[in-house]
Tab-separated table of C-alpha atoms and ligand atoms in Angstrom:
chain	number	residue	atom	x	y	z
A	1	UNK	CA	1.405	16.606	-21.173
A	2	UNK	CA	-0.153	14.794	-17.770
A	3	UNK	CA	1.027	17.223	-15.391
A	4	UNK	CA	3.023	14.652	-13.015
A	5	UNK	CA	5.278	13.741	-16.532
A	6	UNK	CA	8.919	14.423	-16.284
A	7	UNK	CA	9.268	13.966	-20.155
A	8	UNK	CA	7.622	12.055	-22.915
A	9	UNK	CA	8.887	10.849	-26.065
A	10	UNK	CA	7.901	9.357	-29.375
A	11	UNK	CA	9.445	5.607	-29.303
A	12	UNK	CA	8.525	2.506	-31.101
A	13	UNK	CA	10.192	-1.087	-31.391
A	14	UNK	CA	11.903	0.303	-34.571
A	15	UNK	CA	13.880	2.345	-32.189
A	16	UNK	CA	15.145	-0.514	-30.488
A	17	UNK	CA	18.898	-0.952	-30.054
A	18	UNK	CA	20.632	-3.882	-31.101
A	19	UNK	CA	19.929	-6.660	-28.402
A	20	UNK	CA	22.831	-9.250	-29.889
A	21	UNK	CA	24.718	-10.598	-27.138
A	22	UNK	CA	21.838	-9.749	-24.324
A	23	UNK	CA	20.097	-12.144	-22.207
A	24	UNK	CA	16.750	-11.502	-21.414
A	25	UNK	CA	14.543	-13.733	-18.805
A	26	UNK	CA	10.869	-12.362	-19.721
A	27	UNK	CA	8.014	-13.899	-17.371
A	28	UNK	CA	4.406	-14.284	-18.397
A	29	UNK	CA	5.675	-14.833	-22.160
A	30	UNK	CA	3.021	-16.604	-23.182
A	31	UNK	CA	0.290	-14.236	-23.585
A	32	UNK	CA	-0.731	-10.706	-24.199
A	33	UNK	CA	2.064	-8.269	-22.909
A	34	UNK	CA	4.860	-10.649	-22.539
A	35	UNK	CA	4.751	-12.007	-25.467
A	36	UNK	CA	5.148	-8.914	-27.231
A	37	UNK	CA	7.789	-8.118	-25.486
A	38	UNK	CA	9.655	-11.454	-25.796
A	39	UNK	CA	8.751	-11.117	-29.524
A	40	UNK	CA	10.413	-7.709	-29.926
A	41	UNK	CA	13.378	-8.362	-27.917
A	42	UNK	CA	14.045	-11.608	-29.666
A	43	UNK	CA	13.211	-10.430	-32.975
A	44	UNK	CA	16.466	-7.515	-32.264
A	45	UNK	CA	18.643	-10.121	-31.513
A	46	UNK	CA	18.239	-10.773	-27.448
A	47	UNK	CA	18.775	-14.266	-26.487
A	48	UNK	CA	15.265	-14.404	-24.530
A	49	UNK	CA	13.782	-16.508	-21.696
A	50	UNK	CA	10.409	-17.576	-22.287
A	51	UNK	CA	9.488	-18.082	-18.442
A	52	UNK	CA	6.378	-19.499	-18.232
A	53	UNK	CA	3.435	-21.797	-16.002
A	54	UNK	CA	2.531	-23.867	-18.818
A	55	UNK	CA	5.274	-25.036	-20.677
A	56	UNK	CA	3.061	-26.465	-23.908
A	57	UNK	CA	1.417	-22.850	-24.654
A	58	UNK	CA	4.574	-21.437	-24.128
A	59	UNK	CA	5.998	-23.465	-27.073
A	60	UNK	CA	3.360	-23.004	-29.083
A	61	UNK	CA	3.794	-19.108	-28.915
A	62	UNK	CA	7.827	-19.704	-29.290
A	63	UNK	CA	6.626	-21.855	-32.515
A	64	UNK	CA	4.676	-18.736	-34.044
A	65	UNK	CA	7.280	-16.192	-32.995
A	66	UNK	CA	10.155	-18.311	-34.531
A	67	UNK	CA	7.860	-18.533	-37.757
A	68	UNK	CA	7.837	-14.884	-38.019
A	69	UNK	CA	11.162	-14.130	-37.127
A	70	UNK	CA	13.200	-17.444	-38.330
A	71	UNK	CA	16.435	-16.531	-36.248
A	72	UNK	CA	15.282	-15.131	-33.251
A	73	UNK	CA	16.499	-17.211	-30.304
A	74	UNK	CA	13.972	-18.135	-27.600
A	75	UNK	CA	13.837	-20.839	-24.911
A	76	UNK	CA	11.074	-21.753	-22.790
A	77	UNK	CA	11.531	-22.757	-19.176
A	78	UNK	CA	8.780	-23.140	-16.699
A	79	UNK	CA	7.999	-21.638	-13.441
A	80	UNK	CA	4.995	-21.196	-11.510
A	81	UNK	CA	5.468	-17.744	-9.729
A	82	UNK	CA	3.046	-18.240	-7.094
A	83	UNK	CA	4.844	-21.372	-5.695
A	84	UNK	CA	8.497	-20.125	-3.984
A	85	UNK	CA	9.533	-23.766	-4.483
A	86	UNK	CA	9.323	-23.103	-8.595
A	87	UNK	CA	11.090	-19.606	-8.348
A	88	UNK	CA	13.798	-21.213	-6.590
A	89	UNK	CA	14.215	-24.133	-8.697
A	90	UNK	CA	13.807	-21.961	-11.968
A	91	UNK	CA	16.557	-19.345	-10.409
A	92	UNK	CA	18.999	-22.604	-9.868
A	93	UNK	CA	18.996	-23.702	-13.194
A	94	UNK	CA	19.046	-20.629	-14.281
A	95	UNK	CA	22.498	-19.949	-12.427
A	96	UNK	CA	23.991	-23.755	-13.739
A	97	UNK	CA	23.486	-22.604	-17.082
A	98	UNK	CA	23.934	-18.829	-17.767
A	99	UNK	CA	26.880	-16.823	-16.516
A	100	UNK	CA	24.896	-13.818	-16.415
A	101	UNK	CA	21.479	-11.937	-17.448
A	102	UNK	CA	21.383	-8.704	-18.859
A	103	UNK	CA	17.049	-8.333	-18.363
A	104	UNK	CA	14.706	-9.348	-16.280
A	105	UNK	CA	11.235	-8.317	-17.086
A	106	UNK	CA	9.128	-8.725	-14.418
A	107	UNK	CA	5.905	-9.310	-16.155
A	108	UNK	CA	3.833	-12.200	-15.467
A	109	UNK	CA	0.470	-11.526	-13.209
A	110	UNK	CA	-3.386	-12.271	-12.640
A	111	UNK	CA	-5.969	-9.882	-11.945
A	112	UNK	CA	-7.408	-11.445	-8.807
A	113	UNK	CA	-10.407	-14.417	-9.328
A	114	UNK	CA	-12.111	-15.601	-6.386
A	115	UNK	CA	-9.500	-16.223	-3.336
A	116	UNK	CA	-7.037	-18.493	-3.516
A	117	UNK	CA	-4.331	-19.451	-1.822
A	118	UNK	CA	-0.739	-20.300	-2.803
A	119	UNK	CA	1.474	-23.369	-2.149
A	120	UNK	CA	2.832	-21.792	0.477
A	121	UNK	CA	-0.885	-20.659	2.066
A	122	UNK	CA	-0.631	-17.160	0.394
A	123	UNK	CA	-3.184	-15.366	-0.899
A	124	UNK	CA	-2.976	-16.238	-4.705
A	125	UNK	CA	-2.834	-12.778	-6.404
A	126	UNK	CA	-0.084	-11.296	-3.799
A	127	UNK	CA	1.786	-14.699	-4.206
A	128	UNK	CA	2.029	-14.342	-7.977
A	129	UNK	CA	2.001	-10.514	-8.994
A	130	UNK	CA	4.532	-9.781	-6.115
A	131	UNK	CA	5.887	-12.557	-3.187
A	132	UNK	CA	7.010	-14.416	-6.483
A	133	UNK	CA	8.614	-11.804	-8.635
A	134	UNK	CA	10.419	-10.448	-5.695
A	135	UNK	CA	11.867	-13.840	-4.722
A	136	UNK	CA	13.168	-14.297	-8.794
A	137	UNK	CA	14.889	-10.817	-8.828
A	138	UNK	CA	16.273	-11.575	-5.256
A	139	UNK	CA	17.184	-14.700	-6.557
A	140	UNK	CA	18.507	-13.400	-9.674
A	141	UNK	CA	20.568	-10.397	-8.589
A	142	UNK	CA	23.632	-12.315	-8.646
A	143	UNK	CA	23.285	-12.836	-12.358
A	144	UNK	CA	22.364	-9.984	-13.105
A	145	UNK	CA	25.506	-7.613	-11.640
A	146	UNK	CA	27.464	-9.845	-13.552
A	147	UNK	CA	26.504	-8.415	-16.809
A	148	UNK	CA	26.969	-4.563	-17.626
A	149	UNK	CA	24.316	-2.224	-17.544
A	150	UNK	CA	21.771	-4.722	-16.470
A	151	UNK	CA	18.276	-4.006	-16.191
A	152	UNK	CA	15.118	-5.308	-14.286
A	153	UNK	CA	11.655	-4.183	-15.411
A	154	UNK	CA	8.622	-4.588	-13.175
A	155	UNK	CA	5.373	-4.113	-14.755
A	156	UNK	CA	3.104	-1.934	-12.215
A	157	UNK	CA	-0.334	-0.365	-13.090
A	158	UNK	CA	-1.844	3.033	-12.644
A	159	UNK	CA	-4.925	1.983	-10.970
A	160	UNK	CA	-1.999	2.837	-7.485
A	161	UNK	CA	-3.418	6.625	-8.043
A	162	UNK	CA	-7.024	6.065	-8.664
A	163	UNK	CA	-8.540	2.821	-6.338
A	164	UNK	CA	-7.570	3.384	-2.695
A	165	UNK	CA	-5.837	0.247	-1.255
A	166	UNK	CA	-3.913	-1.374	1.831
A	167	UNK	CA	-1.619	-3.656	1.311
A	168	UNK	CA	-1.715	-7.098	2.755
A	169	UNK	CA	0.877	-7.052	5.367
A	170	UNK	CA	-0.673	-8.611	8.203
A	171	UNK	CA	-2.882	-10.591	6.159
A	172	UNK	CA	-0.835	-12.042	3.354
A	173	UNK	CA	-3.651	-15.299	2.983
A	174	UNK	CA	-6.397	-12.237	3.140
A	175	UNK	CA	-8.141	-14.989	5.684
A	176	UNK	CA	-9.866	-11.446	7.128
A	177	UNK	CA	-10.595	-9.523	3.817
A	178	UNK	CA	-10.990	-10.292	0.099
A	179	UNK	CA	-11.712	-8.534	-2.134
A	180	UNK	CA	-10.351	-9.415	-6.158
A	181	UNK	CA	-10.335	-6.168	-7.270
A	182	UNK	CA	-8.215	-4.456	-4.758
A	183	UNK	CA	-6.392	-7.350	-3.811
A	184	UNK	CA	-5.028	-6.893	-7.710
A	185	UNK	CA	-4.665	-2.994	-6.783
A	186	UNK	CA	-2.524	-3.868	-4.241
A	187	UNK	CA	-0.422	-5.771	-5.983
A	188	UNK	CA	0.499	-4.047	-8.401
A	189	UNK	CA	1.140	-0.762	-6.201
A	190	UNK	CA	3.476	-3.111	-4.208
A	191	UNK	CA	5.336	-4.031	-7.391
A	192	UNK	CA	5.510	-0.486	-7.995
A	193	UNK	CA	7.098	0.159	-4.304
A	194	UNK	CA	9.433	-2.629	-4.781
A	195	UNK	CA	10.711	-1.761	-7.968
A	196	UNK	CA	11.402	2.073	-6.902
A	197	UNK	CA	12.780	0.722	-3.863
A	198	UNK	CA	15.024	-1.721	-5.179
A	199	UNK	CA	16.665	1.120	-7.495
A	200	UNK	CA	17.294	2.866	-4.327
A	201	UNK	CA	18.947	0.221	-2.750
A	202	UNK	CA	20.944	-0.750	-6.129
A	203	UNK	CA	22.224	2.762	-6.779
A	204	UNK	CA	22.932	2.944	-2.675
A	205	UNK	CA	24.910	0.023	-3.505
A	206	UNK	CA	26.936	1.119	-6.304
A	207	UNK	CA	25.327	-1.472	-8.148
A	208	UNK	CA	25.586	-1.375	-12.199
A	209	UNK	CA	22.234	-2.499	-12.336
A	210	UNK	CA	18.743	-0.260	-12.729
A	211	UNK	CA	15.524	-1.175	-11.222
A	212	UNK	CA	12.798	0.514	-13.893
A	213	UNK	CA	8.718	0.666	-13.393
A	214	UNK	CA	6.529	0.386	-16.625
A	215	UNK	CA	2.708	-0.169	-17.451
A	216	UNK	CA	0.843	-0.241	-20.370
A	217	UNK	CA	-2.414	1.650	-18.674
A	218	UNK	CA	-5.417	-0.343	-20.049
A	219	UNK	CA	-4.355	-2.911	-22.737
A	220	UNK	CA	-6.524	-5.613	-24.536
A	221	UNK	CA	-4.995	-8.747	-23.325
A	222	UNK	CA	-6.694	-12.128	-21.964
A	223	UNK	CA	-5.907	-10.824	-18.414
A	224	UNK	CA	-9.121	-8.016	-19.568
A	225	UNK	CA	-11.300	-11.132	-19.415
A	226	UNK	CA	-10.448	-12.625	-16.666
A	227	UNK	CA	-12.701	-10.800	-14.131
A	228	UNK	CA	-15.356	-13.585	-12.095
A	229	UNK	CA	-18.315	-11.323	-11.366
A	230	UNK	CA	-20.763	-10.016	-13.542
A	231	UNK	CA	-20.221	-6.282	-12.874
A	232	UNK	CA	-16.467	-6.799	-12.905
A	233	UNK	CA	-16.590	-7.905	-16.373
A	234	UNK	CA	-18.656	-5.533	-17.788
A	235	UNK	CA	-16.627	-3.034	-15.971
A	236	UNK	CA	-13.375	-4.557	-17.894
A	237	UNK	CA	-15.221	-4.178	-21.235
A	238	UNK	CA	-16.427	-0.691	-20.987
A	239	UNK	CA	-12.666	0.295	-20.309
A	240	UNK	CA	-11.315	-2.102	-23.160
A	241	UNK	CA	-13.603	-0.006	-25.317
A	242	UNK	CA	-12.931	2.838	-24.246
A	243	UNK	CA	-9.031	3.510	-23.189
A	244	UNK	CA	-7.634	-0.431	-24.335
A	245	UNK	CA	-4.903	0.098	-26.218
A	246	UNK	CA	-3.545	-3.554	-28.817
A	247	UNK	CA	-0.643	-5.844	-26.726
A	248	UNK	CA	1.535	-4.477	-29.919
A	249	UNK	CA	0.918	-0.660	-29.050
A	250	UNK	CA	0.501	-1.271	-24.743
A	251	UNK	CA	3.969	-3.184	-23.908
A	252	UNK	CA	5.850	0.162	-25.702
A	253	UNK	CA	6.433	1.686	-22.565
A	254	UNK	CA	7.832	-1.870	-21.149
A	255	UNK	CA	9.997	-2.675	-24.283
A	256	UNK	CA	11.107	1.013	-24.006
A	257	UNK	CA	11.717	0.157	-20.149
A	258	UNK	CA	13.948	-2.296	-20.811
A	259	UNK	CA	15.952	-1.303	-24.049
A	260	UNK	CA	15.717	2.768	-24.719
A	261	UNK	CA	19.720	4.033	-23.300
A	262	UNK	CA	17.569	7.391	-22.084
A	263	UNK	CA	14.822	5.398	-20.079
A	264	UNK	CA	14.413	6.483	-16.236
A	265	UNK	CA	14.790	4.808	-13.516
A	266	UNK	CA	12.922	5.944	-10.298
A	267	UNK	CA	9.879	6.666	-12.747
A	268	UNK	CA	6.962	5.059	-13.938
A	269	UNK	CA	6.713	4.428	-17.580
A	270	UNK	CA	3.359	4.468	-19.470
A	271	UNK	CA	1.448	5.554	-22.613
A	272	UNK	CA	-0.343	8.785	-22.090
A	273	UNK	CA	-3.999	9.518	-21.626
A	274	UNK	CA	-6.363	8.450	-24.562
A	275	UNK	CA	-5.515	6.024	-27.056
A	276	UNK	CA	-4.739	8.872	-29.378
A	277	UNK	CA	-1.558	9.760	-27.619
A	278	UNK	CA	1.233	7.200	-28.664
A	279	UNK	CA	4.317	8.603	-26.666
A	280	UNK	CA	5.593	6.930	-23.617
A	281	UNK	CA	5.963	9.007	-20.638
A	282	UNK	CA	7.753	9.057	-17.896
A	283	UNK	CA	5.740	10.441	-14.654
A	284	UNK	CA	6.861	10.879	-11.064
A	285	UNK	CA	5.790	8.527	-9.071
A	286	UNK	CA	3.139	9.936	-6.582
A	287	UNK	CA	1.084	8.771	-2.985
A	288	UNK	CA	0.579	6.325	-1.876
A	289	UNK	CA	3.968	4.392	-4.322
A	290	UNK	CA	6.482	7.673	-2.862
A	291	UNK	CA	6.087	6.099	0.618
A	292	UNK	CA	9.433	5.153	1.786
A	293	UNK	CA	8.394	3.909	5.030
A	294	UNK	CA	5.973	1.762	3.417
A	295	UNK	CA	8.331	0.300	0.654
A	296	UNK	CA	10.927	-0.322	3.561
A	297	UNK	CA	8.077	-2.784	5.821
A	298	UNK	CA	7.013	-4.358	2.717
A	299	UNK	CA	10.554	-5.067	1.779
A	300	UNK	CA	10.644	-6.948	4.969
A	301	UNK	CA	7.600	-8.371	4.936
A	302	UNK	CA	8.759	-9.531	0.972
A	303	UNK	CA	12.180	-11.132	2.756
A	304	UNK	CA	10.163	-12.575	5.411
A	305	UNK	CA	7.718	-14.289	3.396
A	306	UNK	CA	9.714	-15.337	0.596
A	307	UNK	CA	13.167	-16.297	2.389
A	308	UNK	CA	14.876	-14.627	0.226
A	309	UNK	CA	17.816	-11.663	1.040
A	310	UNK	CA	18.513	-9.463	-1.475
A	311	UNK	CA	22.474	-8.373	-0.783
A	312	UNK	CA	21.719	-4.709	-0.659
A	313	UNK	CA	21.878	-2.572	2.314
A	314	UNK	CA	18.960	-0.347	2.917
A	315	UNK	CA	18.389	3.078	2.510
A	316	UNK	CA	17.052	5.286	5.388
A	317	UNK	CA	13.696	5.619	5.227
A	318	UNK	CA	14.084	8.933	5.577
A	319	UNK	CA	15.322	11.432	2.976
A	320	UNK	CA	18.431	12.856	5.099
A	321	UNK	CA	17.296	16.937	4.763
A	322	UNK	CA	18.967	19.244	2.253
A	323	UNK	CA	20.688	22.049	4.218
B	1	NAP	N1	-3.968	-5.730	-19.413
B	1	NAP	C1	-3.959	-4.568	-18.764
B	1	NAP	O1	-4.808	-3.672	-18.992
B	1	NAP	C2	-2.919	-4.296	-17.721
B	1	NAP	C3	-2.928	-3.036	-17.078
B	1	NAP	C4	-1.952	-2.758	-16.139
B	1	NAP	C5	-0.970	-3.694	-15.858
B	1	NAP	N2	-0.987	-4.904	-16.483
B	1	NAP	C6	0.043	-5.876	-16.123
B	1	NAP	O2	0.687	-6.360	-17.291
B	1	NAP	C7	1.257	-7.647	-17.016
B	1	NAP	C8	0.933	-8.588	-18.161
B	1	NAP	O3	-0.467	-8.806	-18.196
B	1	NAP	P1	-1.265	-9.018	-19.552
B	1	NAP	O4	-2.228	-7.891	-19.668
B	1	NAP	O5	-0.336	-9.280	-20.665
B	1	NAP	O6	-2.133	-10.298	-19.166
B	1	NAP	P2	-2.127	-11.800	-19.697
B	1	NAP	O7	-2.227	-11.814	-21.173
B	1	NAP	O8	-3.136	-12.486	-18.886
B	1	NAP	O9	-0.667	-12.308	-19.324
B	1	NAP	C9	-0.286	-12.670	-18.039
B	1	NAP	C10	0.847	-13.663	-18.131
B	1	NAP	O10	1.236	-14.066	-16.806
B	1	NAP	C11	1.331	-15.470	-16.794
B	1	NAP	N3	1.114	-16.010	-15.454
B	1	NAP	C12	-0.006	-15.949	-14.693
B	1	NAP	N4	0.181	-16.603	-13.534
B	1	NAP	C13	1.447	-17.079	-13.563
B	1	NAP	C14	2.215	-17.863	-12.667
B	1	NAP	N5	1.712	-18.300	-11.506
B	1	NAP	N6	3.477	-18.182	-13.010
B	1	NAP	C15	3.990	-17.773	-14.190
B	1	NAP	N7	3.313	-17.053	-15.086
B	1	NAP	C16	2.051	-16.708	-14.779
B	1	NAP	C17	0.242	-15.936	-17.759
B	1	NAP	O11	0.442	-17.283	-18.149
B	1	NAP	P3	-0.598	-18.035	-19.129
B	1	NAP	O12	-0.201	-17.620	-20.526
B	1	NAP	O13	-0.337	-19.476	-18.833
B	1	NAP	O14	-1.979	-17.570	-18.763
B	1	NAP	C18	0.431	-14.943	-18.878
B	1	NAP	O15	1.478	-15.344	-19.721
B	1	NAP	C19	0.686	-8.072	-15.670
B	1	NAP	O16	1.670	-7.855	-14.667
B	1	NAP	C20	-0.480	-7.133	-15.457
B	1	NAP	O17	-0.758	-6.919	-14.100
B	1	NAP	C21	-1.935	-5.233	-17.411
């Protein structure tokens, strides 16, 4: 076992509880990872969310999953999560039509591109992998503590311990700096901040719902081919070779996230090293993601930008010392 695991078990979708009665809202459920997931939860009875940028694919998919699993119930609704205007509509009708939400899986995301910038003049990646999914959940809380036991899973990556990155808080439009790679890297450690911040802040809170942090480590999913350079892609295909694991196999750790009663929250949920090793594991989360003082400015910087408060008091940055 990776010496940073807490514990690791052997889980599959067989394991699954029954999801009848839950209502999931899974984003990016139109491809590789998300689809999975909305597959699986669907397919065990969840009521699922297809929340997705273009509504057309996202039928189709809901077409084949429906074909396979004939009573699964799945909706699609659109959002774009890099535009704040989308999130907010998509949250509103949302909250007209649903009296609560027992999931949220935080999954959508690009892996950076040449920049871009958002609707709202942010930086494209940042925009989508975290200004957006921060504004939904913010957005969303409300639902969500009206159900029991609910649950938000944010899908991080574990490129936070190997690629060195800042994040972009004085440079959300990266006007200064670009660079796809890390600007990905640095979204996806930010998603891992937020979500192990926002459990703080829920359980500070009293809140019934848990904030839990999953990744797949290197799955073979469209987002594997969507690198712009040259080196980048050959890069991508050398680790798809080596360490990719199927979409079926890579979104255990995020279906266990989201369903398994013994999951952890405060974690981060993955497969283990080397394709070989099917359990999920739950390992501590390490520097630079254990940095409280960091998840608290990004927090504000995530309010800031997004115009969204979340109704949760913060936590002191500070662990107050054991005595
Ligand atoms: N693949 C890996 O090795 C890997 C490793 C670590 C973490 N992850 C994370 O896993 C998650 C899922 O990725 P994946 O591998 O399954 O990639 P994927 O197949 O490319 O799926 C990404 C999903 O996000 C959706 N999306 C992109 N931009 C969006 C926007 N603006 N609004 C709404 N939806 C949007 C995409 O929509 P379309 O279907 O329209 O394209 C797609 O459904 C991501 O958060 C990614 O960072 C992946």
């Amino acid at each position: 076992m990776d010496k940073s695991s807490v514990f690791s078990r052997h889980w599959s979708p067989a394991d699954m509880p029954d999801q009848a009665g839950k209502t999931a809202i899974v984003t990016g459920a139109s491809s590789g990872l998300g689809l999975v997931v909305a597959e699986q939860l669907a397919a065990h009875g969840a009521r699922v969310v297809m929340a997705v940028r273009d509504p057309a694919k996202g039928e189709r998919v809901r077409a084949e999953i429906v074909s396979a699993h004939p009573a699964a119930r799945l909706e699609v609704e659109h959002v774009d999560l890099a535009d704040l205007h989308s999130v907010a509509r998509f949250a509103q009708r949302l909250s007209a039509d649903m009296d609560h939400v027992d999931l949220l899986i935080n999954n959508a995301g690009i892996g950076g591109g040449p920049r871009r910038l958002s609707p709202q003049g942010f930086e494209l990646t940042w925009a989508t992998d975290f200004l957006g999914p921060f504004a939904l959940t913010g957005r969303l809380l409300p639902l969500l503590e009206r159900a029991s036991n609910a649950r938000i899973v944010t899908v991080g990556s574990n490129l936070y311990k190997r690629i060195s990155v800042e994040l972009p808080l004085n440079d959300p439009a990266a006007a200064h700096s670009y660079s796809a790679p890390k600007a990905y890297v640095a979204a996806k450690l930010a998603d891992l901040l937020f979500a192990v911040e926002l459990e703080r802040r829920l359980s500070a809170n009293n809140s019934g719902v848990r904030s839990l942090a999953a990744h797949p480590d290197v799955a073979n999913t469209p987002m594997q081919k969507s690198a712009s350079s040259l080196p980048e892609r050959i890069a991508a295909r050398a680790l798809s070779l080596t360490l990719g694991r199927s979409p079926e196999v890579a979104a255990i750790p995020l279906l266990f996230a989201a369903t398994a009663p013994e999951a952890p929250a405060g974690k981060f949920l993955g497969p283990g090293f080397g394709k070989r090793d099917r359990r999920v594991h739950a390992d501590a989360v390490v520097a630079p993601a254990d940095d409280r003082e960091l998840a608290r400015r990004l927090w504000v910087s995530g309010e800031t930008l997004t115009d969204v408060t979340f109704p949760l008091v913060a936590v002191s940055a500070t662990p107050s010392p054991t005595t």
